[in-house]
XYZ file of C-alpha atoms in Angstrom:
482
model
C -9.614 97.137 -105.055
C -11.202 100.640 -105.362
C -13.410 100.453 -107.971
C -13.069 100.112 -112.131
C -12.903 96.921 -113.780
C -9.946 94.376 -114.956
C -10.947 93.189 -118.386
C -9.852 90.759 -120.495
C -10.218 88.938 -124.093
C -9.704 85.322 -122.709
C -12.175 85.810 -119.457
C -14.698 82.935 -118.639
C -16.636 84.863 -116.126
C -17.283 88.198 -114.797
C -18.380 89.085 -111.439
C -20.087 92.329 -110.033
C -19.864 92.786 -106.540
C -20.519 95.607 -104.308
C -17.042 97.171 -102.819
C -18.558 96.904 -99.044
C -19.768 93.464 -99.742
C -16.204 92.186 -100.937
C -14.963 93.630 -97.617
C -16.884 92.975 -95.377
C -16.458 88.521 -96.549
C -13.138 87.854 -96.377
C -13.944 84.131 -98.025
C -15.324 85.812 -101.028
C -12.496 88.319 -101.426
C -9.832 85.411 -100.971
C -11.410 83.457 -103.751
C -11.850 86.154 -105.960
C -7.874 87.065 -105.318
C -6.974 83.078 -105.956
C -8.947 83.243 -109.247
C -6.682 83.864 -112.454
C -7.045 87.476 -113.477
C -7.052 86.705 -117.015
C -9.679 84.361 -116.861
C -11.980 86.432 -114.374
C -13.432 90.153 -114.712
C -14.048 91.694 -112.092
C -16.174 94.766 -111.775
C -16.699 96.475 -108.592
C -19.133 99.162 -107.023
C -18.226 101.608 -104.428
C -21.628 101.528 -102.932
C -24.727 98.732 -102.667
C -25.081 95.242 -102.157
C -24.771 94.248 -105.793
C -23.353 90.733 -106.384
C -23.977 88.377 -109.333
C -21.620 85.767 -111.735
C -22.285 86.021 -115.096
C -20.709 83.144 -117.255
C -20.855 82.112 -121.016
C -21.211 86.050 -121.708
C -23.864 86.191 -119.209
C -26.131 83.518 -120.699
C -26.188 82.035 -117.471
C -26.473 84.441 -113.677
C -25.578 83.767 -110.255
C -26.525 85.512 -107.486
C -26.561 83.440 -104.103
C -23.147 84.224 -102.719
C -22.717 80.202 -102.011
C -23.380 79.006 -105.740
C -21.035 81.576 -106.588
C -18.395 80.777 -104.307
C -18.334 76.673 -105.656
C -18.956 78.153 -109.089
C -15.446 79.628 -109.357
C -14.020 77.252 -107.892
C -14.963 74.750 -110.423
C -16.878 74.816 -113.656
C -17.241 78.879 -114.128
C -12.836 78.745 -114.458
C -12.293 75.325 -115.798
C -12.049 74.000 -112.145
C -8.667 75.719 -112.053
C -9.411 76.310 -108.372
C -10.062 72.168 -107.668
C -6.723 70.825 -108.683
C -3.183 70.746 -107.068
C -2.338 72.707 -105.399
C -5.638 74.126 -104.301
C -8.719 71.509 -103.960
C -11.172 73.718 -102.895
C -13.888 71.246 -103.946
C -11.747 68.359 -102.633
C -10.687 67.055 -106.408
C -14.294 66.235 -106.402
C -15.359 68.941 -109.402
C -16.256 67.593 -113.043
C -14.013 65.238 -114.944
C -11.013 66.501 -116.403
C -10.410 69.339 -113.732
C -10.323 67.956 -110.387
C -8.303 65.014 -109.416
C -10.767 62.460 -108.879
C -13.383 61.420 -111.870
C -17.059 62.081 -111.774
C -18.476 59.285 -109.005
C -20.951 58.667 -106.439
C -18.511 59.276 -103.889
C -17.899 63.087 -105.652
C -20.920 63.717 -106.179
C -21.815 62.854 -102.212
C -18.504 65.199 -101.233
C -19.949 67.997 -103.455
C -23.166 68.408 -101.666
C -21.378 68.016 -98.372
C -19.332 71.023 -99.256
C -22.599 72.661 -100.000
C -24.860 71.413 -97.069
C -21.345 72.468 -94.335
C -21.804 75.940 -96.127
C -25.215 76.447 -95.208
C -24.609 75.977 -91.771
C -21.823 77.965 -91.743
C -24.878 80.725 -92.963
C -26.843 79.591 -90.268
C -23.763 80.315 -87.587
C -23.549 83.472 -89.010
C -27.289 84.371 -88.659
C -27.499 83.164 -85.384
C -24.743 82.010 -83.055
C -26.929 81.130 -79.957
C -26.194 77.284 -81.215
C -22.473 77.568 -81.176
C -21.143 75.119 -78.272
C -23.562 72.784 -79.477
C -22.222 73.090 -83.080
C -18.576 72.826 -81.810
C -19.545 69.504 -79.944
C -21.145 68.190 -83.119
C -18.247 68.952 -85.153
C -15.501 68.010 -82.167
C -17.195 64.542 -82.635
C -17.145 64.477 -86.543
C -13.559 65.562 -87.264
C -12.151 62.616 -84.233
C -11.859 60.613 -87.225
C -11.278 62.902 -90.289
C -9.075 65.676 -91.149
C -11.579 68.196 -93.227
C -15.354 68.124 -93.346
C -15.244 66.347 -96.550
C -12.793 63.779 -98.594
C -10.041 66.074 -99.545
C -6.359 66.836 -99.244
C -6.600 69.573 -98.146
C -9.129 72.390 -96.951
C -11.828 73.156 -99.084
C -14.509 76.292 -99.498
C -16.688 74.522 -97.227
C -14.193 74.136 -94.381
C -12.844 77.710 -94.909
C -16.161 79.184 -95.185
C -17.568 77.178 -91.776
C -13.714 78.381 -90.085
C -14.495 82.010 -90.488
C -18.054 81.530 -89.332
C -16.895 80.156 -86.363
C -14.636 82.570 -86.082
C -16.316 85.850 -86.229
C -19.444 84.335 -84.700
C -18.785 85.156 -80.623
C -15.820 87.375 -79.205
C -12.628 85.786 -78.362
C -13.010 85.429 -75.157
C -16.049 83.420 -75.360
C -14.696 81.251 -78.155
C -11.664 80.389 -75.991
C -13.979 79.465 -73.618
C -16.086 77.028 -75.704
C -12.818 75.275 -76.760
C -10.684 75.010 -74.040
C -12.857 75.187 -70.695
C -14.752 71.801 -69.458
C -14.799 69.560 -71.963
C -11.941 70.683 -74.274
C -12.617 69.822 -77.632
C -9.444 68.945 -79.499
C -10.319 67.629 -82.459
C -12.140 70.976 -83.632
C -9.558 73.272 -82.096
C -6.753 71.213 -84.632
C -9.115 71.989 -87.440
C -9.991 75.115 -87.245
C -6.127 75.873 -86.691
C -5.451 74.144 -90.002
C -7.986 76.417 -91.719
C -6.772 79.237 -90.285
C -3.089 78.265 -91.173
C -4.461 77.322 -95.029
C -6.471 80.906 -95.304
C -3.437 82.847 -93.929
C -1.058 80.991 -96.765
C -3.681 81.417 -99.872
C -4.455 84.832 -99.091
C -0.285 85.485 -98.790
C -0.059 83.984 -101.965
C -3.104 84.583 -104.253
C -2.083 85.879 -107.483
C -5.126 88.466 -107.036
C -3.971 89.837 -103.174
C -2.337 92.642 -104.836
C -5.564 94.325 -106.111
C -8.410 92.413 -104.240
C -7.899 93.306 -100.311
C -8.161 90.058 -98.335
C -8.979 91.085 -94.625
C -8.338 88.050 -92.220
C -7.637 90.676 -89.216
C -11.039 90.762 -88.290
C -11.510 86.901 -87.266
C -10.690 85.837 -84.505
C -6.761 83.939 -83.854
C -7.153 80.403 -82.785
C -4.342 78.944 -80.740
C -3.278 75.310 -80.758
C -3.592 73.753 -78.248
C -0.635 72.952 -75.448
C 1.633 69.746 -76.781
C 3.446 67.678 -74.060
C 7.269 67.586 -74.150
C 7.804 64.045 -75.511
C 9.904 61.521 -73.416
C 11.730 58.370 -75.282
C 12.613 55.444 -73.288
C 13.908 52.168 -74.424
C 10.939 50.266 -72.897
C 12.962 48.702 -69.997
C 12.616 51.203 -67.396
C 10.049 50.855 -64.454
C 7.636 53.524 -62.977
C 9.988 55.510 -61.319
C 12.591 56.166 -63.973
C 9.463 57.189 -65.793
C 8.088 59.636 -63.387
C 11.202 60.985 -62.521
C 12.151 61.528 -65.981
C 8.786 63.910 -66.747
C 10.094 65.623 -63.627
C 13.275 66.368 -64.915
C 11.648 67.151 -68.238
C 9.656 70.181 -66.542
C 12.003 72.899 -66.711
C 11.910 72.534 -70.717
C 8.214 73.448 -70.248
C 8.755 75.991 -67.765
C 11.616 77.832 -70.167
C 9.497 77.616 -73.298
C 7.103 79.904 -71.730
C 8.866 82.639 -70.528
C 10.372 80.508 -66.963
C 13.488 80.927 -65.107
C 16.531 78.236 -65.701
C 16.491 78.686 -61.925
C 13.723 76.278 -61.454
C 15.236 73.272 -63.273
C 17.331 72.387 -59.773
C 14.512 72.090 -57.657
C 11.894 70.572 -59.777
C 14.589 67.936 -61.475
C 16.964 67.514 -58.203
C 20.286 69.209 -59.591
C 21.938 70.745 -62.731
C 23.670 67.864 -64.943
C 21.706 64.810 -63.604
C 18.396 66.412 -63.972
C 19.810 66.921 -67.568
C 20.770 63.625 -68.573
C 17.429 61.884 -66.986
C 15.460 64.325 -69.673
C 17.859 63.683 -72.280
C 16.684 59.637 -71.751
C 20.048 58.999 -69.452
C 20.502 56.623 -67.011
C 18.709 57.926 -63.491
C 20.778 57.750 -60.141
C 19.768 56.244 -57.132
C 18.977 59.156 -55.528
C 16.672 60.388 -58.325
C 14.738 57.044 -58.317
C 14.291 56.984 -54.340
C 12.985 60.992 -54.758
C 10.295 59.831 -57.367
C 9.434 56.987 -55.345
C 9.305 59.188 -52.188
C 6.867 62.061 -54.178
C 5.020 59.555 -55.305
C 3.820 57.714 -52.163
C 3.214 61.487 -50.935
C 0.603 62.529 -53.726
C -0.853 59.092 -52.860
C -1.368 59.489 -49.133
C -2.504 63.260 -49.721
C -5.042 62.307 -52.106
C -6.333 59.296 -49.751
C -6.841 62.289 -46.703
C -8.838 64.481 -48.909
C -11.380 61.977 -49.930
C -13.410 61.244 -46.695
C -13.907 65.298 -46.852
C -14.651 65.368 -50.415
C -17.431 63.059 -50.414
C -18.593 64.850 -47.378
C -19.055 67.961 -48.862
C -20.845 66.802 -51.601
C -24.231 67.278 -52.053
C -26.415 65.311 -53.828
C -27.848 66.831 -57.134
C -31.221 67.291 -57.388
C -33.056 64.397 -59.546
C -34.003 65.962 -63.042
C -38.352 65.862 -62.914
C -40.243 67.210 -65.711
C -40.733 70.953 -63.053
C -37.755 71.702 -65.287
C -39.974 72.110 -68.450
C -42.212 75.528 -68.796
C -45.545 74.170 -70.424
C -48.025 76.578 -70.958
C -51.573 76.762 -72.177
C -51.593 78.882 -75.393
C -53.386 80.158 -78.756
C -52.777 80.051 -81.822
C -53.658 83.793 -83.205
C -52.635 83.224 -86.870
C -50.746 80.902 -88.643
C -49.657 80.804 -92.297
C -47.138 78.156 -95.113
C -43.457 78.622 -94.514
C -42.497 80.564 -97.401
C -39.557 77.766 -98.165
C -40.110 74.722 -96.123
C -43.248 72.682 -97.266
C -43.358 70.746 -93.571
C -43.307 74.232 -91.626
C -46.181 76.270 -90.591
C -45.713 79.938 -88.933
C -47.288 80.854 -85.898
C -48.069 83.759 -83.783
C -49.513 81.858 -80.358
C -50.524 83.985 -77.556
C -49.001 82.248 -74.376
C -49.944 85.209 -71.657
C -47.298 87.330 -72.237
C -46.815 90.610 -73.746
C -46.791 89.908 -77.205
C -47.339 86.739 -78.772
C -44.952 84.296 -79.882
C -43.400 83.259 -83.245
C -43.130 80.143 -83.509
C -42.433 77.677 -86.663
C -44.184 73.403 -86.434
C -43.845 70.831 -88.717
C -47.466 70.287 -88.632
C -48.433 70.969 -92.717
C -48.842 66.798 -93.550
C -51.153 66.753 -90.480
C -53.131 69.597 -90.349
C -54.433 71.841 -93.394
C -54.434 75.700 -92.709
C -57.913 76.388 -91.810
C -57.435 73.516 -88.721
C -54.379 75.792 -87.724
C -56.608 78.909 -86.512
C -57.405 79.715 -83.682
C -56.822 76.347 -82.091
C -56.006 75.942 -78.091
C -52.659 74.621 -77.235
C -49.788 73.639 -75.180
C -46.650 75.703 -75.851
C -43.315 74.667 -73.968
C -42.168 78.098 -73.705
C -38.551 77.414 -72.494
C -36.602 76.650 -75.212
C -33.805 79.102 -76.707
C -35.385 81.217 -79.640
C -33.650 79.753 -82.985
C -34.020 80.259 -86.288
C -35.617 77.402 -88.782
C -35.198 77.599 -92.170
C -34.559 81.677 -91.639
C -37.933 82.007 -89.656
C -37.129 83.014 -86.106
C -38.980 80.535 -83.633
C -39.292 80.514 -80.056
C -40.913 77.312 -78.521
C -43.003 74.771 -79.377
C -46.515 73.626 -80.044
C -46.929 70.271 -78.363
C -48.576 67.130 -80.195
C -49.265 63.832 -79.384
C -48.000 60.971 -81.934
C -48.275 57.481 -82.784
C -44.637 55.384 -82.699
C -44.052 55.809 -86.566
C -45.211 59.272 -86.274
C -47.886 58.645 -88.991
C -50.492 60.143 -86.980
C -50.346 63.293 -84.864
C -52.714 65.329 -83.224
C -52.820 68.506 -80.794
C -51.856 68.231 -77.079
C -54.318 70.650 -75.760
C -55.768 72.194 -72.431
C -59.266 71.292 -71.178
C -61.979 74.025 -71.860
C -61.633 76.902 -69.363
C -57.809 76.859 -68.250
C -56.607 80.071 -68.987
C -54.177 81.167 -71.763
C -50.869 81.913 -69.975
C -51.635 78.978 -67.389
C -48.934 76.869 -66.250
C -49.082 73.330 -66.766
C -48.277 70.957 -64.011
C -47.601 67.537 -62.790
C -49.098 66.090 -59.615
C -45.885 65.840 -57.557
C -43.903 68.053 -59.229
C -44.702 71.480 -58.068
C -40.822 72.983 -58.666
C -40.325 76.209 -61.034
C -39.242 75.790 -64.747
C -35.386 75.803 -65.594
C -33.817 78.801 -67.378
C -33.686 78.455 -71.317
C -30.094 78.539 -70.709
C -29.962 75.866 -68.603
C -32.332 73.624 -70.643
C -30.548 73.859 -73.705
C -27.355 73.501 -72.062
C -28.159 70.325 -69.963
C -30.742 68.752 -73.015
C -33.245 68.578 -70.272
C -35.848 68.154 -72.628
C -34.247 65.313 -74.456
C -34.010 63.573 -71.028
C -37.481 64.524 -69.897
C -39.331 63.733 -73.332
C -38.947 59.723 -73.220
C -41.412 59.744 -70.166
C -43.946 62.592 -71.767
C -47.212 60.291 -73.028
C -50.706 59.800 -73.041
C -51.792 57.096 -71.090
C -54.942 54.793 -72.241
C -57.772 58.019 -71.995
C -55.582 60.080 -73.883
C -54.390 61.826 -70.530
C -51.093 63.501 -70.148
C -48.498 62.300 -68.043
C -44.944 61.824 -67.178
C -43.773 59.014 -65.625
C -47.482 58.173 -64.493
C -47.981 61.813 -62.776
C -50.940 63.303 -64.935
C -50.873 67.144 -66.354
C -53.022 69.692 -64.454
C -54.452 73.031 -64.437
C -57.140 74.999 -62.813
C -59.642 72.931 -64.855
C -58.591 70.129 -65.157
C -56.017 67.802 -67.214
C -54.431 68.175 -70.496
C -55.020 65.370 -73.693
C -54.579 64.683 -76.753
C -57.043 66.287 -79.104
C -58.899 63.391 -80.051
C -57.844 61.245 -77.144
C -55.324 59.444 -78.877
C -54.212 56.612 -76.411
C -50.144 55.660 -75.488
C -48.607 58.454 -77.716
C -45.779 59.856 -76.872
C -45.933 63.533 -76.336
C -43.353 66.572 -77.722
């Protein structure tokens, strides 16, 4: 869509958007082209960022994309949008549009649709947290089908999908999902979203005048499925293996293999055959499973002595790993939208200070924030909290119910900049990489306290630096230290 405007008498809502804007989220654009013309107007700009709802003749205005998005979807058209065949709210939306009546259990779906779509905003503003997302979600979906009750996929789990997949380049998203740990569960989801999006946006009554551009995410393939073998239950271990022998060739063909290969990997043309087809197997086939199979045994019994020899053993995790500095806080100010958060700028020796965003506001008031001497572990991966971009973290000490916290702080003349260490422990810090990666710091924080003078220690190995050792601020005794 151009430009201009598609009016009409019976329209609940009009919508301005900016024509780069529409383009550039293919979400938007499909919902816009699912939404009944006559019942939406539609008014576009060929330049800006302009994007608001008006409904009830503009008594009432949107303007965050994500309200927007759940708004036409249900109450701004009559929830036309959250009934069959689309549930893009689940069936969760108001009473008398959606297919499940106003309830607890709605109401609990609705905000999970909106709290999913915020972190599909946070994946798009920064998509340094991606693998751990994936495992998150990998773990969530093993026993669900969408993010939320629904039948089918909603804005929330088409919004996250194209997150996800514009978030990293293909290559590296391949990686995530199919190297190591391969994480099934999210790679069937986000293959049902992807199949969903292609089919609404094929058949949206709008996709002749709004563009819907799914080109530019990226394609998620399913993942590999076994050939399946049926058996009447009766046969014994080598009919079995010898069968998904015989069965390889079928593998082999569907991806682009030569017929050729079926005689040597099944032992010959028509009885290869009928042991895939579930036939009765020959002697001969059941002595040559038998045969292979006593062979992988004794082949993997050689290579085992050398294996284990060649091992070497991993170095013990020790809290060397973590890169604790001494710091200062330079100036520090309220979080414009979380009332917990405080922003920092904390000189830690290097170029240019630090931002970095604590939780410290129902602990400390402002005027205790400036200026004050800390410890900063400085290698954690820069993320961003509540849209403030933070990198590290100002260390405290606190009680087991975390009622009480107080600054862990270097002794009076250690140096800003100055490394922290532990007696024992002399190694060099980890990569941020690494640490995120491994969750060093979740393993190494259990062991990070104060012992009975308020001393920091890990594992009973007290904190040092050129003068001396770190505490608590007021010596607070047996705290546990992050």
């Amino acid at each position: 869509m151009s430009g201009g405007e598609v009016t009409s008498q019976s329209a609940l809502a009009k919508l301005t958007v900016a024509a780069p804007l529409l383009a550039q989220d293919p979400l938007l654009a499909l919902v816009v082209a699912l939404c009944p013309p006559k019942q939406l107007t539609v008014a576009t700009k060929k330049k800006g960022t302009d994007l608001a709802l008006g409904l009830n003749n503009d008594a009432l205005t949107l303007t965050h994309r994500n309200a927007i998005l759940r708004s036409l979807c249900g109450m701004a058209l009559h929830n036309q949008l959250d009934g069959a065949p689309l549930y893009l709210l689940g069936g969760n939306s108001a009473p008398g549009g959606g297919a499940v009546a106003a309830s607890p259990d709605a109401a609990l779906a609705l905000a999970g649709i909106s709290s999913w779509m915020s972190v599909a905003d946070s994946i798009r503003q920064d998509s340094q947290e991606l693998a751990q997302l994936l495992d998150h979600l990998d773990g969530y979906l093993a026993a669900r089908s969408f993010l939320v009750s629904s039948p089918s996929c909603t804005i929330a789990d088409l919004d996250l999908y194209m997150a996800i997949a514009s978030a990293a380049s293909a290559e590296v998203l391949t990686d995530l999902l199919t190297s190591g740990t391969k994480r099934a569960n999210v790679t069937r989801w986000l293959v049902q979203c992807q199949s969903t999006a292609a089919d609404l946006a094929a058949s949206a009554p709008g996709a002749g005048t709004v563009a819907v551009d799914l080109d530019g995410l990226i394609p998620i393939a399913p993942a590999a499925q076994p050939v399946p073998f049926f058996f009447d239950g009766e046969e014994d271990e080598a009919a079995v293996a010898a069968a998904a022998a015989a069965a390889k060739p079928s593998t082999g063909a569907a991806k682009g293999g030569k017929g050729g290969d079926a005689k040597k990997q099944g032992g010959g043309g028509a009885g290869a055959g009928a042991a895939a087809a579930g036939g009765e197997l020959t002697e001969e086939q059941k002595k040559a499973a038998a045969e292979k199979r006593a062979k992988a045994k004794a082949e993997k019994a050689a290579k085992q002595p050398k294996q284990k020899q060649a091992a070497a053993p991993a170095a013990e995790l020790n809290i060397s790993a973590l890169d604790i500095r001494c710091g200062k806080i330079l100036k520090a100010w309220k979080h414009e939208e979380a009332e917990k958060l405080y922003c920092e700028e904390v000189d830690v020796g290097e170029d240019k200070p630090r931002q970095i965003a604590s939780g410290l506001r129902p602990f400390y008031n402002l005027e205790e924030m400036q200026g004050r001497t800390v410890l900063v572990l400085c290698n954690l991966k820069a993320r961003n909290l509540v849209g403030f971009p933070s990198h590290g973290m100002v260390m405290c000490a606190s009680n087991d119910d975390h009622t009480k916290v107080e600054f862990a702080v270097p002794p009076e003349g250690a140096k800003i900049g100055e490394r922290v260490v532990f007696e024992g422990h002399d190694g060099e810090p980890e990569a941020e990489n690494k640490v995120a990666k491994k969750k060093m710091f979740e393993k190494l924080a259990p062991d990070l306290k104060t012992n009975s003078d308020g001393v920091i220690e890990w594992k009973g190995a007290a904190s040092k630096t050129s003068a001396g050792p770190c505490k608590a601020v007021n010596g607070m005794p047996n705290a546990q230290v992050a």
